[in-house]
Short mmCIF file of C-alpha atoms in Angstrom, two decimals:
data_model
loop_
_atom_site.label_atom_id
_atom_site.label_comp_id
_atom_site.label_asym_id
_atom_site.label_seq_id
_atom_site.Cartn_x
_atom_site.Cartn_y
_atom_site.Cartn_z
CA MET A 24 -0.03 -0.02 0.03
CA ILE A 25 0.99 3.63 -0.60
CA VAL A 26 -0.03 6.51 1.71
CA TRP A 27 0.26 9.60 -0.40
CA LEU A 28 0.33 12.85 1.64
CA ASN A 29 -0.67 15.67 -0.47
CA GLY A 30 -0.95 19.44 0.36
CA ALA A 31 0.54 22.96 -0.14
CA PHE A 32 4.08 23.95 0.34
CA GLY A 33 4.49 24.37 4.12
CA ALA A 34 1.71 22.04 5.17
CA GLY A 35 4.22 19.69 6.83
CA LYS A 36 4.06 16.58 4.54
CA THR A 37 7.59 15.58 4.92
CA THR A 38 7.85 16.07 8.69
CA THR A 39 4.54 14.25 9.09
CA ALA A 40 5.81 11.51 6.85
CA ARG A 41 8.78 10.83 9.03
CA GLU A 42 6.48 10.59 11.99
CA LEU A 43 4.08 8.40 10.13
CA VAL A 44 6.61 5.67 9.36
CA GLU A 45 7.10 5.26 13.17
CA LEU A 46 3.28 4.69 13.64
CA LEU A 47 2.49 2.42 10.78
CA PRO A 48 4.11 -1.11 11.00
CA ASP A 49 6.39 -2.12 8.22
CA SER A 50 6.29 1.31 6.52
CA HIS A 51 9.09 3.20 4.66
CA LEU A 52 9.58 6.74 3.51
CA PHE A 53 9.65 7.23 -0.27
CA ASP A 54 10.54 10.72 -1.59
CA PRO A 55 9.69 11.45 -5.28
CA GLY A 56 11.68 14.69 -4.89
CA LEU A 57 14.84 12.61 -5.40
CA ILE A 58 13.59 11.76 -8.86
CA GLY A 59 13.23 15.41 -9.65
CA ALA A 60 16.76 16.07 -8.48
CA GLY A 61 18.05 13.23 -10.61
CA LEU A 62 16.32 14.51 -13.71
CA ARG A 63 17.89 17.89 -13.15
CA ALA A 64 21.25 16.25 -13.17
CA LEU A 65 20.57 13.92 -16.14
CA LEU A 66 18.55 15.94 -18.71
CA PRO A 67 19.99 18.53 -20.96
CA ARG A 68 19.57 22.13 -20.00
CA LYS A 69 17.48 22.78 -23.22
CA ARG A 70 14.87 20.26 -22.16
CA LEU A 71 14.71 21.60 -18.55
CA ASP A 72 14.20 25.08 -19.86
CA GLU A 73 11.05 23.93 -21.61
CA VAL A 74 9.17 23.21 -18.35
CA SER A 75 8.46 25.29 -15.20
CA ASP A 76 8.02 22.24 -13.02
CA CYS A 77 9.66 18.79 -12.99
CA GLN A 78 6.18 17.28 -12.60
CA ASP A 79 5.52 18.53 -16.27
CA LEU A 80 8.13 16.08 -17.42
CA PRO A 81 6.53 12.76 -18.59
CA ALA A 82 9.70 11.16 -17.42
CA TRP A 83 9.19 12.38 -13.87
CA ARG A 84 5.63 10.94 -13.67
CA ARG A 85 6.68 7.65 -15.22
CA LEU A 86 9.70 7.30 -13.03
CA VAL A 87 7.69 8.07 -9.95
CA VAL A 88 5.39 5.16 -10.69
CA ASP A 89 8.25 2.76 -11.80
CA THR A 90 10.51 3.58 -8.89
CA ALA A 91 7.67 3.40 -6.26
CA ALA A 92 6.67 -0.02 -7.72
CA ALA A 93 10.31 -1.25 -7.62
CA VAL A 94 10.91 0.01 -4.10
CA HIS A 95 7.57 -1.41 -2.93
CA GLY A 96 8.64 -4.78 -4.48
CA GLU A 97 11.84 -4.71 -2.59
CA VAL A 98 10.73 -3.72 0.81
CA GLY A 99 6.93 -4.53 0.75
CA GLY A 100 4.61 -3.07 3.48
CA THR A 101 3.61 0.60 3.16
CA LEU A 102 5.39 3.35 1.33
CA VAL A 103 4.72 6.84 2.81
CA VAL A 104 4.97 9.49 0.04
CA PRO A 105 5.10 13.18 0.83
CA MET A 106 4.43 14.97 -2.50
CA THR A 107 2.16 17.62 -3.85
CA LEU A 108 0.01 16.62 -6.85
CA LEU A 109 -2.00 19.70 -7.76
CA ARG A 110 -2.96 18.86 -11.35
CA GLN A 111 -5.76 16.32 -11.68
CA GLU A 112 -4.24 14.87 -14.81
CA TYR A 113 -0.94 14.13 -13.15
CA ARG A 114 -2.81 12.53 -10.20
CA ASP A 115 -4.67 10.25 -12.71
CA GLU A 116 -1.50 9.23 -14.47
CA VAL A 117 0.52 8.48 -11.28
CA PHE A 118 -2.33 6.80 -9.28
CA GLY A 119 -3.54 5.01 -12.32
CA GLY A 120 -0.08 3.67 -12.96
CA LEU A 121 0.28 2.45 -9.37
CA ALA A 122 -3.15 0.75 -9.65
CA ALA A 123 -2.15 -0.96 -12.83
CA ARG A 124 0.68 -2.49 -10.84
CA ARG A 125 -1.86 -3.60 -8.13
CA ILE A 126 -0.62 -1.20 -5.60
CA PRO A 127 -3.52 0.39 -3.66
CA VAL A 128 -3.16 4.12 -2.69
CA ARG A 129 -4.60 5.98 0.24
CA HIS A 130 -4.72 9.64 -0.58
CA VAL A 131 -4.56 12.17 2.29
CA LEU A 132 -4.63 15.87 2.08
CA LEU A 133 -2.94 17.87 4.87
CA ASP A 134 -4.96 21.04 4.96
CA VAL A 135 -3.46 24.11 6.78
CA GLU A 136 -4.94 27.57 7.04
CA GLU A 137 -3.44 30.03 4.54
CA THR A 138 -2.29 32.47 7.21
CA ILE A 139 -0.17 29.70 8.84
CA LEU A 140 1.30 28.64 5.47
CA ARG A 141 2.28 32.10 4.66
CA GLU A 142 4.00 32.50 8.08
CA ARG A 143 5.94 29.26 7.45
CA ALA A 144 6.91 30.25 3.92
CA ALA A 145 8.13 33.64 5.17
CA ARG A 146 10.14 32.07 7.99
CA ARG A 147 11.71 29.66 5.53
CA GLY A 148 12.51 32.46 3.11
CA GLU A 149 14.18 34.55 5.77
CA ALA A 150 16.28 31.58 7.02
CA GLY A 151 17.24 30.72 3.36
CA GLU A 152 15.70 27.27 3.73
CA THR A 153 14.12 25.37 0.77
CA SER A 154 10.92 23.55 0.55
CA GLY A 155 12.74 20.25 0.82
CA ASP A 156 11.03 18.81 -2.23
CA GLY A 157 14.31 17.65 -3.70
CA GLY A 158 13.61 19.25 -6.98
CA SER A 159 10.17 18.15 -7.79
CA GLY A 160 8.97 21.77 -8.07
CA GLU A 161 6.36 21.21 -5.37
CA GLY A 162 6.32 24.77 -4.19
CA ARG A 163 6.03 25.92 -7.94
CA ALA A 164 3.12 23.52 -8.35
CA PHE A 165 1.14 25.42 -5.72
CA GLY A 166 2.10 28.84 -7.13
CA ALA A 167 5.26 29.72 -5.11
CA LEU A 168 7.30 32.44 -6.33
CA ASP A 169 10.31 30.67 -7.65
CA THR A 170 13.66 32.75 -7.24
CA ALA A 171 15.84 30.36 -9.15
CA ALA A 172 17.90 32.52 -11.50
CA ASP A 173 18.33 30.11 -14.38
CA GLY A 174 14.58 29.37 -14.80
CA ARG A 175 15.24 25.67 -15.29
CA CYS A 176 13.25 22.75 -14.05
CA PRO A 177 13.03 24.46 -10.58
CA GLU A 178 15.23 23.97 -7.62
CA PRO A 179 13.30 23.75 -4.41
CA ASP A 180 11.34 26.96 -4.09
CA ARG A 181 12.27 29.70 -1.60
CA GLY A 182 9.84 32.56 -2.25
CA PRO A 183 7.40 33.56 0.61
CA ALA A 184 4.69 34.56 -1.80
CA VAL A 185 2.69 31.39 -2.14
CA ARG A 186 -0.80 30.92 -3.49
CA HIS A 187 -2.30 28.36 -1.08
CA ARG A 188 -5.57 27.61 -2.81
CA VAL A 189 -6.20 23.83 -2.93
CA PRO A 190 -8.29 22.84 -5.91
CA ASP A 191 -11.84 21.51 -5.42
CA TRP A 192 -11.03 18.14 -7.05
CA LEU A 193 -8.27 17.48 -4.60
CA ARG A 194 -10.56 18.08 -1.65
CA SER A 195 -13.09 15.74 -2.92
CA ASP A 196 -10.53 13.08 -4.01
CA ALA A 197 -8.56 12.84 -0.80
CA HIS A 198 -9.29 12.27 2.87
CA THR A 199 -8.59 15.64 4.53
CA VAL A 200 -6.70 16.15 7.80
CA ASP A 201 -6.72 19.59 9.25
CA ALA A 202 -3.25 20.06 10.40
CA THR A 203 -3.51 23.85 11.10
CA PHE A 204 -2.91 23.65 14.89
CA LEU A 205 -1.37 20.15 15.10
CA THR A 206 2.29 19.19 15.55
CA PRO A 207 3.75 16.82 12.97
CA ARG A 208 3.34 13.93 15.43
CA GLN A 209 -0.26 14.83 16.11
CA THR A 210 -0.96 15.14 12.35
CA ALA A 211 0.74 11.67 11.85
CA GLU A 212 -1.46 10.14 14.43
CA LYS A 213 -4.60 11.53 12.70
CA VAL A 214 -3.33 10.20 9.45
CA ALA A 215 -2.52 6.84 10.83
CA GLU A 216 -5.96 6.54 12.40
CA ALA A 217 -7.62 7.51 9.11
CA VAL A 218 -5.47 4.83 7.19
CA ARG A 219 -6.48 2.17 9.67
CA ALA A 220 -10.10 3.09 9.21
CA GLY A 221 -9.79 2.71 5.43
CA GLU A 222 -10.08 6.45 4.69
CA GLY A 223 -8.60 7.96 1.56
CA ALA A 224 -8.77 4.74 -0.43
CA CYS A 225 -8.58 5.48 -4.20
CA ASP A 226 -11.17 3.41 -6.01
CA ILE A 227 -9.35 3.34 -9.47
CA VAL A 228 -9.88 0.68 -12.13
CA GLN A 229 -6.83 -1.52 -12.42
CA THR A 230 -5.95 -1.60 -16.11
CA PRO A 231 -2.74 -3.70 -16.69
CA GLU A 232 -0.22 -2.02 -18.81
CA PRO A 233 0.01 -3.68 -22.25
CA THR A 234 2.96 -5.88 -23.03
CA ALA A 235 2.50 -5.76 -26.78
CA GLU A 236 0.56 -4.01 -29.54
CA THR A 237 -3.22 -3.77 -28.78
CA VAL A 238 -6.42 -3.29 -30.71
CA ALA A 239 -8.84 -0.77 -29.18
CA ALA A 240 -12.42 0.13 -30.15
CA GLY A 241 -13.98 3.45 -29.42
CA VAL A 242 -17.44 4.48 -29.99
CA LEU A 243 -18.68 7.98 -30.89
CA LEU A 244 -22.05 8.84 -29.50
CA PHE A 245 -23.85 12.14 -30.43
CA ASP A 246 -26.63 14.15 -28.98
CA GLU A 247 -29.43 15.84 -30.96
CA ALA A 248 -27.14 18.83 -31.54
CA ASP A 249 -24.40 16.47 -33.06
CA ARG A 250 -22.04 17.06 -30.21
CA VAL A 251 -19.86 14.09 -29.32
CA LEU A 252 -19.91 12.31 -25.96
CA LEU A 253 -16.57 12.32 -24.13
CA VAL A 254 -15.76 10.63 -20.83
CA ASP A 255 -13.17 11.53 -18.17
CA PRO A 256 -11.24 8.44 -16.93
CA THR A 257 -10.04 8.33 -13.35
CA TYR A 258 -6.87 6.28 -14.23
CA LYS A 259 -5.28 8.26 -16.98
CA PRO A 260 -4.91 11.85 -17.90
CA GLY A 261 -7.19 13.58 -20.55
CA TRP A 262 -10.64 12.90 -21.78
CA GLU A 263 -11.49 9.88 -23.90
CA PHE A 264 -14.11 8.19 -26.03
CA PRO A 265 -16.21 5.41 -24.65
CA GLY A 266 -14.55 2.15 -25.48
CA GLY A 267 -11.54 0.00 -24.63
CA VAL A 268 -9.17 -2.80 -25.54
CA VAL A 269 -10.59 -5.70 -27.72
CA GLU A 270 -10.18 -8.97 -25.86
CA PRO A 271 -8.50 -11.97 -27.64
CA GLY A 272 -10.92 -13.50 -30.02
CA GLU A 273 -13.49 -10.69 -29.73
CA PRO A 274 -14.81 -8.85 -32.82
CA PRO A 275 -13.93 -5.16 -32.51
CA ALA A 276 -17.52 -3.90 -33.04
CA ARG A 277 -18.72 -6.13 -30.34
CA ALA A 278 -16.03 -4.94 -28.05
CA GLY A 279 -17.26 -1.43 -28.61
CA LEU A 280 -20.76 -2.35 -27.72
CA ARG A 281 -19.52 -4.14 -24.56
CA GLU A 282 -17.40 -1.26 -23.36
CA VAL A 283 -20.38 1.20 -23.86
CA ALA A 284 -22.53 -1.09 -21.82
CA GLU A 285 -19.93 -1.44 -19.10
CA GLU A 286 -18.95 2.12 -18.95
CA LEU A 287 -22.20 3.94 -19.53
CA GLY A 288 -24.90 1.37 -18.74
CA LEU A 289 -26.12 1.87 -22.27
CA ARG A 290 -27.10 -1.09 -24.55
CA LEU A 291 -27.05 0.00 -28.15
CA ASP A 292 -29.40 -1.92 -30.50
CA THR A 293 -28.00 -0.64 -33.68
CA ALA A 294 -25.00 -1.85 -35.72
CA LEU A 295 -21.91 0.18 -35.37
CA ARG A 296 -20.42 1.72 -38.53
CA LEU A 297 -16.64 1.94 -38.72
CA LEU A 298 -15.36 5.47 -39.28
CA VAL A 299 -11.57 5.31 -38.92
CA VAL A 300 -8.88 2.76 -38.46
CA ASP A 301 -5.71 4.42 -37.02
CA TRP A 302 -2.42 2.79 -36.71
CA GLU A 303 -0.74 4.19 -33.60
CA PRO A 304 2.92 3.77 -33.73
CA PRO A 305 4.88 2.49 -30.72
CA ARG A 306 6.18 5.27 -28.48
CA PRO A 307 7.98 3.93 -25.44
CA PRO A 308 6.82 3.00 -22.94
CA GLY A 309 3.66 2.38 -25.11
CA TYR A 310 3.42 -0.37 -27.68
CA GLY A 311 0.86 1.25 -29.99
CA GLY A 312 -1.44 -0.83 -32.17
CA LEU A 313 -4.73 -0.38 -34.10
CA ARG A 314 -7.32 2.20 -32.77
CA LEU A 315 -10.82 1.92 -34.32
CA LEU A 316 -13.59 4.44 -33.98
CA PHE A 317 -17.22 3.52 -34.68
CA ASP A 318 -20.30 5.60 -35.11
CA GLY A 319 -22.81 4.70 -32.35
CA GLY A 320 -25.49 7.06 -33.45
CA ARG A 321 -27.49 9.75 -31.68
CA LEU A 322 -28.75 9.57 -28.12
CA THR A 323 -31.98 11.10 -27.12
CA THR A 324 -32.15 13.47 -24.15
CA ALA A 325 -33.80 10.71 -22.22
CA ALA A 326 -31.22 8.22 -22.94
CA ALA A 327 -28.47 10.67 -21.99
CA ARG A 328 -30.07 11.37 -18.70
CA ASP A 329 -29.95 7.66 -17.86
CA LEU A 330 -26.25 7.18 -18.38
CA LEU A 331 -24.44 5.49 -15.47
CA LEU A 332 -20.74 5.85 -14.74
CA PRO A 333 -18.57 3.26 -12.88
CA GLY A 334 -16.96 5.37 -10.17
CA SER A 335 -13.79 3.40 -10.23
CA GLU A 336 -13.29 4.04 -14.04
CA LEU A 337 -15.02 7.30 -15.09
CA ARG A 338 -15.57 10.38 -13.01
CA GLY A 339 -17.79 12.35 -15.60
CA TRP A 340 -19.09 12.65 -19.13
CA ARG A 341 -20.21 15.48 -21.36
CA PHE A 342 -21.19 16.36 -24.90
CA ALA A 343 -18.73 18.59 -26.76
CA THR A 344 -18.38 20.37 -29.93
CA GLU A 345 -15.41 19.66 -32.13
CA ARG A 346 -13.92 23.06 -30.98
CA GLU A 347 -14.62 22.15 -27.34
CA ALA A 348 -13.13 18.61 -27.67
CA ALA A 349 -9.84 20.12 -29.07
CA GLY A 350 -9.37 21.64 -25.57
CA MET A 351 -10.15 18.37 -23.82
CA LEU A 352 -8.49 15.54 -25.74
CA PRO A 353 -4.83 14.80 -26.05
CA PRO A 354 -3.60 15.73 -29.58
CA VAL A 355 -3.37 12.17 -30.78
CA ARG A 356 -6.98 11.49 -29.84
CA MET A 357 -8.15 14.85 -31.24
CA GLU A 358 -6.70 14.02 -34.65
CA ARG A 359 -8.40 10.67 -34.66
CA LEU A 360 -11.64 12.37 -33.71
CA ARG A 361 -11.27 15.10 -36.35
CA TRP A 362 -10.96 12.50 -39.16
CA ALA A 363 -13.71 10.45 -37.74
CA LEU A 364 -16.14 13.38 -37.90
CA ARG A 365 -15.07 14.02 -41.50
CA ALA A 366 -15.61 10.31 -42.32
CA ARG A 367 -19.13 10.49 -40.65
CA GLU A 368 -20.03 13.57 -42.80
CA ARG A 369 -18.91 11.92 -46.07
CA GLY A 370 -20.22 8.38 -45.26
CA VAL A 371 -16.80 6.76 -45.75
CA THR A 372 -14.23 4.90 -43.75
CA LEU A 373 -10.79 6.33 -43.51
CA ASN A 374 -7.47 4.52 -43.02
CA LEU A 375 -5.13 6.47 -40.83
CA GLU A 376 -1.49 6.05 -39.85
CA ALA A 377 -0.44 7.99 -36.79
CA GLY A 378 -3.55 10.20 -37.31
CA THR A 379 -2.95 10.94 -40.90
CA PRO A 380 -5.05 9.46 -43.75
CA VAL A 381 -3.44 7.16 -46.23
CA GLY A 382 -4.63 5.64 -49.53
CA ALA A 383 -7.54 8.18 -49.81
#
């Protein structure tokens, strides 16, 4: 198990984590800040200049998952992880990756009043102390005023000017412990009590990472205004189409129907029409494969009202115009959608390679 301590710069995550490992049997401290420090030493200056926070590096997020899984495999028990994750898509990627490795996560938010956080930040700034995040950019993630002169993937932040707003999604996702007037030991005791009671458990679908190329079937569903239905997975960043991986021996169209029924509680009684076949090239650590998008037709207002979401897999859905979808979908999925919409308009099927039509 992993106990992930989240919260703003100055909330006391690291000091609480050190106390917590003394309270939870067979527990060990795991600091992802060391990964940020390592990347600063390993990556070229040009790449570091492209990001404002080490967490923006895909390598950081991947290495946090891989390293945590490797350490957990070595020592077992519980890993206590003190690290801010402000962006929801990064939380999805990291926690989803851990879930795929069958490592359950308990997510705990240490909440401290803003005035106290500002006082702590000011004291650290006057004393020339750092946030102690080991180069993850934790302070920057919550809006700290970075004073690093070179503007690279940030050193631990020092600025006293900190924006301490915790996003709504984080408050609803994690179990909150109010640590405003508690010592680190008292905070750790509250966290240990919550963990023993099962609080903060992240109910994320466990989707094993592929070990070879896969075939995936997505289904485009439309409302009466021809907006497309998109879903928000809990286990990976970005919005997606309803659908999933085709099981061995399963016809792709049938897989699309199955996934729609499982994800949305919707049983389609019409045949699916294939819009695009897209070959996705392997991009490590992914293996790529074939991605198919089918036209599932229009949903009535009543049918849309009755959609059901599995909480462990999807947190929400919405209909979106093509323009709105461009701001929601990762680029590779958006290109696939763009050509699928053109194929639907023309009544054809398009063959794509890496999102680009071929042979048409």
